Amino acid sequence: MVNLLFSGAVSACFELQNSDPYYAPQPYDLYLDGALLREGDTNVFSLYGLKPDTEYRLRVVLRDEAGTAEECTFRTAKETCAVDVRAFGAAGDGVTDDTRAIQTAIHCLPEGGRLHVPAGTYLTGPLFLKSHMTLEVAEGAVLLGSTDRADYPVIPAAAADLVTGTELHFGGFEGLAMDMFQALVCAEYAEDITIIGPGRVDGNAQNSDWWQVFKTIPTARPRLFFFNRCRNIRMHGIDACNSASWQLHPYYSEDLSFLDVKVSAPKISPNTDALDPEACDRVDIIGCRFSVGDDCIAIKSGKIELGRMFKKSASRHTIRNCLMENGHGAVVLGSEIGAGVKDLTVTQCLFRETDRGLRIKTRRGRGEDCQVTGIVFDNIRMDKVLTPIVVNMWYNCCDPDRYSEYVWSREKLPVDDRTPHLGTFSFRNIDCTGVRVAACYIDGLPEMPLDEVELKNVRFEYDPDAEPGVPAMQNFAEPRCRLGMYFDNVRHVRIDHVTLSGQDGKKLIAEHCGSIETTGFEEVE
């Protein structure tokens, strides 16, 4: 069966229904209104160059022996108008500064209209989007970020309402409200915005000094896309790359969808996370491909100050049919989860050569509102992931007190309003090949152990040529190599039909744990 995920005025996105992660069981051919369009091999695919308010018939023919075919009809959305940025003076020659032309076109665009960016390279500074519009970066088009730092205005963390004195929040980074350089594409307090491809938005940081000076500038580097307190944002088919820092950063927003989006940056680029939804509600990430220099997806809800202030958890996120490559972690929770994470489903995904696969990270000091519940990881395939599963309550990065005794002490400290809590985690139907450092590394706090960890129908196969590495970022971490399943400070461990092959030493190492239940599992003596 083929399902329609999104239908805009000139593009549409579809998903094949099967159980294979990211790639379809067989290649297939796409026919639109009876004409052969192209071939495909992924479960999620897109169509571009469609006409508004038009009905189409899509036929998907699998290249199997039976020539299995699926059909669906769909209708593209209506729009009020479509305007070319060149009508406002944009040159698209890669040399002319097109910022003013593009921003003027956005200001002038009628509600419900589409701003069309045709093939060409449009050198631009930061752009502000507005409500009820579509930005179309067409095939062959590139929005190329300026390398001049002076082109990026500084947005304040907050400003006071002149009448009520109430703070209005505008900027933030790494879990704190803080001044920031404006993102290349930005929206604040807006709604109903659609951004479609298949063109590229390139932050151009590889040709600037953002990646070299990131530790020395007090103002947060620009993101590629930043959406603050927005709702109903749809991003479809965009090719995003080379941001100065995080690539896609929705912030205290809701009703967001990222479909068939591609995000890339060099593996050595600092803090170039692909997609970091922070304190957002109802987020769909489907059919995306990420390869970056930091975490691929990092779900956040602020550090303790913002967690206490807004009590806005990261909630109701779905991640499906995605491919994660390189990067520090594939799907990550934290570490800035001061308001918690709830109701997250990650399924039918493929991870390749990331440092860690499914990664949860927090620490003392994230706060009592850091409650993580309703988390499901199911039907995931990993290849050459150093440590497939990591749950780390000793994370020692991104905080001034990262090396303090409060963070690293293995003594049982008093539980107070700074103590986080991790609930129940289920890892099911996961196949891991080429494991190098550890199968799983789960390390809770002595005063607040994890409630429960379940591994069911999981296979770990180790790389015989693996070299030692650190499974989790924590103080005094020891390098490991081909370590089995490690649990420390977990109230209940359930292991159900888990196999390991090629590990060094015991398959199961459990310290300071409560009950351990195993089914269909043979432990090394």
Tab-separated table of C-alpha atoms in Angstrom, residues 2 12 19 21 79-80 93 103 123 135 159 195 214 224 256 259 293 330 371 374 380-381 392 411-412 420 465 497 503:
chain	number	residue	atom	x	y	z
A	2	VAL	CA	1.164	3.535	-0.729
A	12	ALA	CA	3.629	15.610	-2.807
A	19	SER	CA	8.507	-3.403	7.523
A	21	PRO	CA	13.930	0.162	7.344
A	79	GLU	CA	-2.875	28.469	-3.708
A	80	THR	CA	-3.658	32.144	-4.111
A	93	ASP	CA	24.285	34.424	-10.194
A	103	GLN	CA	13.068	39.516	1.581
A	123	LEU	CA	23.766	34.596	-2.365
A	135	LEU	CA	8.818	28.934	-0.023
A	159	ALA	CA	12.706	41.617	25.260
A	195	ILE	CA	9.084	25.001	2.684
A	214	PHE	CA	32.836	28.508	17.657
A	224	LEU	CA	20.318	27.147	9.050
A	256	LEU	CA	5.774	20.192	12.617
A	259	LEU	CA	9.365	14.805	5.123
A	293	GLY	CA	29.274	16.225	12.298
A	330	ALA	CA	21.574	8.739	15.383
A	371	GLN	CA	11.019	13.062	33.274
A	374	GLY	CA	6.586	6.654	26.816
A	380	ILE	CA	15.838	-0.621	13.692
A	381	ARG	CA	18.895	-1.780	11.771
A	392	ASN	CA	23.991	7.945	30.165
A	411	GLU	CA	28.335	8.442	45.784
A	412	LYS	CA	24.592	8.296	46.392
A	420	PRO	CA	16.426	13.917	36.753
A	465	ASP	CA	38.817	-5.696	13.883
A	497	HIS	CA	15.784	-13.315	23.089
A	503	GLN	CA	32.111	-10.002	22.229
